Amino acid sequence: MHALYQGKIDNFCAMYAVLNAVQVLFGLSPLHARKIFNRAMMEQARDLENFQKILEHRTDYVALVDRMIEDIRENDFPKLCVEAPFVPGTPYQTVWEGLRSCAEPSLPRVSIFRFLRFAPPHERPYVDHWTVGHYMDTEGLHFLDCSLEAGALYSLPYVRLTDIDKPLRRDYVVIVPESVRILSVSRNQSLCALPV
């Protein structure tokens, strides 16, 4: 028998990705993170149909991520900037370069994104997860992640990446381009006022 842990039975990895990214940029404390998390949950619970989709993993969570970021900018860190640089169908090579550019240790930038993990011959992903692209080295892009699964992916080598319409013959990963959010800190608050 194994103990249940955070993430095993809930579907809040997108929320944790936002909190972990903000932690990288601003040094978020657990108490402050809990306040943001609770605020987001209370807001989402106002729309019961949407909230049920969140609870049952019947959404892509993009709207939830965007609303959390907007709320954090309004209530906690007004200098938090966000970009949504990619549209559906953006080639994985372009997405990878964008994530790589955020993973430079000297830059105050971090990425949040959703990835799908596939194991051929199955056509449906066996993992649908949100994470934070934290840093990159010769092994690939390393995640700052909330998952405790034994087989979880904590770094992504480039060779495992492909586009949704170009499956590989081995275990592979697709980053959903339109889910990518690049977070940074600006000295000029007016530059951060762009809508998500």
mmCIF file of C-alpha atoms in Angstrom:
data_model
loop_
_atom_site.group_PDB
_atom_site.id
_atom_site.type_symbol
_atom_site.label_atom_id
_atom_site.label_comp_id
_atom_site.label_asym_id
_atom_site.label_seq_id
_atom_site.Cartn_x
_atom_site.Cartn_y
_atom_site.Cartn_z
ATOM 1 C CA MET A 1 0.000 0.000 0.000
ATOM 2 C CA HIS A 2 1.290 3.459 -0.927
ATOM 3 C CA ALA A 3 0.244 6.722 0.667
ATOM 4 C CA LEU A 4 -1.646 9.172 -1.508
ATOM 5 C CA TYR A 5 0.206 12.399 -2.194
ATOM 6 C CA GLN A 6 -0.520 15.794 -3.693
ATOM 7 C CA GLY A 7 -1.282 15.385 -7.373
ATOM 8 C CA LYS A 8 -2.110 11.678 -7.223
ATOM 9 C CA ILE A 9 -5.855 12.202 -7.165
ATOM 10 C CA ASP A 10 -6.236 15.888 -8.018
ATOM 11 C CA ASN A 11 -5.738 17.736 -11.304
ATOM 12 C CA PHE A 12 -4.121 20.958 -10.117
ATOM 13 C CA CYS A 13 -0.684 20.689 -11.774
ATOM 14 C CA ALA A 14 -1.434 23.824 -13.847
ATOM 15 C CA MET A 15 -1.992 25.810 -10.657
ATOM 16 C CA TYR A 16 1.205 24.452 -9.142
ATOM 17 C CA ALA A 17 3.092 25.372 -12.309
ATOM 18 C CA VAL A 18 1.968 28.997 -11.945
ATOM 19 C CA LEU A 19 2.916 29.037 -8.259
ATOM 20 C CA ASN A 20 6.310 27.441 -8.903
ATOM 21 C CA ALA A 21 7.075 29.926 -11.679
ATOM 22 C CA VAL A 22 6.148 32.857 -9.423
ATOM 23 C CA GLN A 23 8.313 31.308 -6.694
ATOM 24 C CA VAL A 24 11.309 31.348 -9.060
ATOM 25 C CA LEU A 25 10.748 35.002 -9.952
ATOM 26 C CA PHE A 26 9.676 36.466 -6.613
ATOM 27 C CA GLY A 27 10.595 34.022 -3.831
ATOM 28 C CA LEU A 28 7.017 33.068 -2.961
ATOM 29 C CA SER A 29 6.536 31.648 0.543
ATOM 30 C CA PRO A 30 4.310 28.587 1.142
ATOM 31 C CA LEU A 31 1.811 30.730 3.085
ATOM 32 C CA HIS A 32 1.612 33.292 0.285
ATOM 33 C CA ALA A 33 1.302 30.464 -2.274
ATOM 34 C CA ARG A 34 -1.593 28.995 -0.275
ATOM 35 C CA LYS A 35 -3.394 32.364 -0.299
ATOM 36 C CA ILE A 36 -3.031 32.616 -4.090
ATOM 37 C CA PHE A 37 -4.104 28.982 -4.536
ATOM 38 C CA ASN A 38 -7.166 29.444 -2.313
ATOM 39 C CA ARG A 39 -8.130 32.671 -4.078
ATOM 40 C CA ALA A 40 -7.939 30.917 -7.458
ATOM 41 C CA MET A 41 -9.985 27.951 -6.212
ATOM 42 C CA MET A 42 -12.666 30.221 -4.770
ATOM 43 C CA GLU A 43 -12.896 32.179 -8.010
ATOM 44 C CA GLN A 44 -13.128 29.048 -10.158
ATOM 45 C CA ALA A 45 -15.777 27.544 -7.849
ATOM 46 C CA ARG A 46 -18.135 30.426 -8.685
ATOM 47 C CA ASP A 47 -18.748 28.793 -12.074
ATOM 48 C CA LEU A 48 -19.755 25.275 -11.047
ATOM 49 C CA GLU A 49 -19.826 23.845 -14.564
ATOM 50 C CA ASN A 50 -16.320 25.087 -15.312
ATOM 51 C CA PHE A 51 -15.087 24.049 -11.861
ATOM 52 C CA GLN A 52 -16.342 20.519 -12.413
ATOM 53 C CA LYS A 53 -14.374 20.409 -15.693
ATOM 54 C CA ILE A 54 -11.274 21.463 -13.761
ATOM 55 C CA LEU A 55 -11.842 18.797 -11.110
ATOM 56 C CA GLU A 56 -12.458 16.068 -13.706
ATOM 57 C CA HIS A 57 -9.627 17.035 -16.100
ATOM 58 C CA ARG A 58 -12.020 17.944 -18.909
ATOM 59 C CA THR A 59 -10.221 21.163 -19.824
ATOM 60 C CA ASP A 60 -6.800 22.181 -21.100
ATOM 61 C CA TYR A 61 -6.420 24.572 -18.090
ATOM 62 C CA VAL A 62 -5.165 27.461 -20.245
ATOM 63 C CA ALA A 63 -7.931 29.816 -19.086
ATOM 64 C CA LEU A 64 -7.242 28.864 -15.455
ATOM 65 C CA VAL A 65 -3.514 29.566 -15.866
ATOM 66 C CA ASP A 66 -4.186 32.914 -17.540
ATOM 67 C CA ARG A 67 -6.681 33.956 -14.868
ATOM 68 C CA MET A 68 -4.287 32.978 -12.062
ATOM 69 C CA ILE A 69 -1.492 35.009 -13.631
ATOM 70 C CA GLU A 70 -3.818 37.985 -14.056
ATOM 71 C CA ASP A 71 -4.935 37.696 -10.426
ATOM 72 C CA ILE A 72 -1.334 37.503 -9.196
ATOM 73 C CA ARG A 73 -0.453 40.628 -11.176
ATOM 74 C CA GLU A 74 -3.462 42.486 -9.770
ATOM 75 C CA ASN A 75 -3.060 41.427 -6.130
ATOM 76 C CA ASP A 76 0.502 40.344 -5.443
ATOM 77 C CA PHE A 77 3.216 41.160 -7.984
ATOM 78 C CA PRO A 78 2.273 43.984 -10.385
ATOM 79 C CA LYS A 79 5.639 43.745 -12.144
ATOM 80 C CA LEU A 80 4.917 40.192 -13.281
ATOM 81 C CA CYS A 81 4.920 40.148 -17.083
ATOM 82 C CA VAL A 82 3.493 37.391 -19.249
ATOM 83 C CA GLU A 83 3.804 36.500 -22.909
ATOM 84 C CA ALA A 84 1.890 33.892 -24.893
ATOM 85 C CA PRO A 85 4.305 33.608 -27.839
ATOM 86 C CA PHE A 86 2.993 30.606 -29.771
ATOM 87 C CA VAL A 87 -0.155 29.716 -31.707
ATOM 88 C CA PRO A 88 -1.512 26.223 -32.385
ATOM 89 C CA GLY A 89 0.595 24.423 -34.943
ATOM 90 C CA THR A 90 3.849 26.212 -34.101
ATOM 91 C CA PRO A 91 6.624 23.700 -34.910
ATOM 92 C CA TYR A 92 8.266 22.066 -31.907
ATOM 93 C CA GLN A 93 11.679 23.386 -32.979
ATOM 94 C CA THR A 94 10.422 26.964 -32.608
ATOM 95 C CA VAL A 95 8.789 26.184 -29.258
ATOM 96 C CA TRP A 96 12.006 24.543 -28.037
ATOM 97 C CA GLU A 97 14.048 27.617 -28.945
ATOM 98 C CA GLY A 98 11.598 29.822 -27.062
ATOM 99 C CA LEU A 99 11.810 27.613 -23.970
ATOM 100 C CA ARG A 100 15.597 27.436 -24.261
ATOM 101 C CA SER A 101 15.814 31.231 -24.316
ATOM 102 C CA CYS A 102 13.904 31.344 -20.995
ATOM 103 C CA ALA A 103 16.128 28.765 -19.320
ATOM 104 C CA GLU A 104 19.211 30.982 -19.107
ATOM 105 C CA PRO A 105 20.175 31.260 -15.422
ATOM 106 C CA SER A 106 21.155 34.911 -15.791
ATOM 107 C CA LEU A 107 17.715 35.950 -17.072
ATOM 108 C CA PRO A 108 14.764 36.568 -14.754
ATOM 109 C CA ARG A 109 12.416 34.579 -17.042
ATOM 110 C CA VAL A 110 10.654 31.262 -16.690
ATOM 111 C CA SER A 111 8.259 29.236 -18.821
ATOM 112 C CA ILE A 112 5.038 27.414 -17.969
ATOM 113 C CA PHE A 113 3.589 24.906 -20.407
ATOM 114 C CA ARG A 114 1.464 21.827 -20.911
ATOM 115 C CA PHE A 115 2.954 18.676 -22.360
ATOM 116 C CA LEU A 116 1.485 15.393 -23.536
ATOM 117 C CA ARG A 117 3.443 12.153 -23.217
ATOM 118 C CA PHE A 118 2.764 9.282 -25.595
ATOM 119 C CA ALA A 119 3.779 5.622 -25.710
ATOM 120 C CA PRO A 120 3.277 4.062 -29.151
ATOM 121 C CA PRO A 121 1.267 2.344 -30.431
ATOM 122 C CA HIS A 122 -1.306 4.186 -28.300
ATOM 123 C CA GLU A 123 -2.712 7.330 -29.914
ATOM 124 C CA ARG A 124 -3.865 8.959 -26.683
ATOM 125 C CA PRO A 125 -1.393 10.493 -24.235
ATOM 126 C CA TYR A 126 -0.793 8.647 -20.997
ATOM 127 C CA VAL A 127 0.375 11.880 -19.351
ATOM 128 C CA ASP A 128 -1.212 15.330 -19.708
ATOM 129 C CA HIS A 129 0.706 17.658 -17.406
ATOM 130 C CA TRP A 130 1.651 21.293 -16.752
ATOM 131 C CA THR A 131 5.141 22.167 -15.566
ATOM 132 C CA VAL A 132 7.780 24.898 -15.312
ATOM 133 C CA GLY A 133 10.801 24.979 -17.619
ATOM 134 C CA HIS A 134 13.470 25.832 -15.072
ATOM 135 C CA TYR A 135 16.912 25.457 -16.612
ATOM 136 C CA MET A 136 18.641 23.731 -19.514
ATOM 137 C CA ASP A 137 21.861 21.751 -19.765
ATOM 138 C CA THR A 138 23.245 18.931 -21.928
ATOM 139 C CA GLU A 139 20.520 16.570 -20.638
ATOM 140 C CA GLY A 140 17.754 18.890 -21.833
ATOM 141 C CA LEU A 141 15.182 21.187 -20.271
ATOM 142 C CA HIS A 142 14.815 20.535 -16.537
ATOM 143 C CA PHE A 143 11.474 21.052 -14.847
ATOM 144 C CA LEU A 144 10.562 22.587 -11.518
ATOM 145 C CA ASP A 145 7.682 20.236 -10.974
ATOM 146 C CA CYS A 146 5.060 19.265 -8.419
ATOM 147 C CA SER A 147 4.816 15.598 -9.508
ATOM 148 C CA LEU A 148 6.003 12.808 -7.215
ATOM 149 C CA GLU A 149 5.130 9.972 -9.623
ATOM 150 C CA ALA A 150 7.860 7.317 -9.820
ATOM 151 C CA GLY A 151 7.979 7.507 -13.622
ATOM 152 C CA ALA A 152 7.490 11.262 -13.876
ATOM 153 C CA LEU A 153 9.437 13.288 -16.382
ATOM 154 C CA TYR A 154 11.694 15.832 -14.682
ATOM 155 C CA SER A 155 13.757 16.807 -17.704
ATOM 156 C CA LEU A 156 13.052 16.741 -21.402
ATOM 157 C CA PRO A 157 15.754 15.919 -23.941
ATOM 158 C CA TYR A 158 15.220 17.488 -27.350
ATOM 159 C CA VAL A 159 15.236 14.074 -29.081
ATOM 160 C CA ARG A 160 11.985 13.056 -27.311
ATOM 161 C CA LEU A 161 10.077 16.055 -28.631
ATOM 162 C CA THR A 162 7.858 16.165 -31.721
ATOM 163 C CA ASP A 163 4.704 17.779 -33.109
ATOM 164 C CA ILE A 164 1.246 16.340 -32.468
ATOM 165 C CA ASP A 165 0.836 15.332 -36.123
ATOM 166 C CA LYS A 166 4.279 13.667 -36.352
ATOM 167 C CA PRO A 167 4.268 10.775 -33.864
ATOM 168 C CA LEU A 168 7.472 8.893 -33.190
ATOM 169 C CA ARG A 169 7.937 5.133 -32.888
ATOM 170 C CA ARG A 170 9.133 5.397 -29.311
ATOM 171 C CA ASP A 171 8.001 7.207 -26.177
ATOM 172 C CA TYR A 172 7.682 10.893 -27.118
ATOM 173 C CA VAL A 173 6.484 14.259 -25.836
ATOM 174 C CA VAL A 174 4.434 17.016 -27.430
ATOM 175 C CA ILE A 175 4.507 20.506 -25.923
ATOM 176 C CA VAL A 176 1.195 22.215 -26.638
ATOM 177 C CA PRO A 177 2.422 25.461 -28.273
ATOM 178 C CA GLU A 178 -0.553 27.634 -27.368
ATOM 179 C CA SER A 179 -0.192 26.697 -23.686
ATOM 180 C CA VAL A 180 3.295 28.207 -23.326
ATOM 181 C CA ARG A 181 3.472 31.228 -21.072
ATOM 182 C CA ILE A 182 6.714 33.118 -20.534
ATOM 183 C CA LEU A 183 6.832 34.942 -17.193
ATOM 184 C CA SER A 184 9.312 37.652 -16.321
ATOM 185 C CA VAL A 185 9.782 40.654 -14.059
ATOM 186 C CA SER A 186 9.795 44.168 -15.486
ATOM 187 C CA ARG A 187 11.193 47.328 -13.996
ATOM 188 C CA ASN A 188 8.458 49.229 -15.864
ATOM 189 C CA GLN A 189 5.028 48.159 -14.577
ATOM 190 C CA SER A 190 3.224 49.701 -17.578
ATOM 191 C CA LEU A 191 4.970 47.185 -19.868
ATOM 192 C CA CYS A 192 3.362 44.373 -17.864
ATOM 193 C CA ALA A 193 -0.166 45.630 -18.341
ATOM 194 C CA LEU A 194 -0.648 43.806 -21.636
ATOM 195 C CA PRO A 195 -3.568 41.377 -21.484
ATOM 196 C CA VAL A 196 -2.833 37.663 -21.655
#
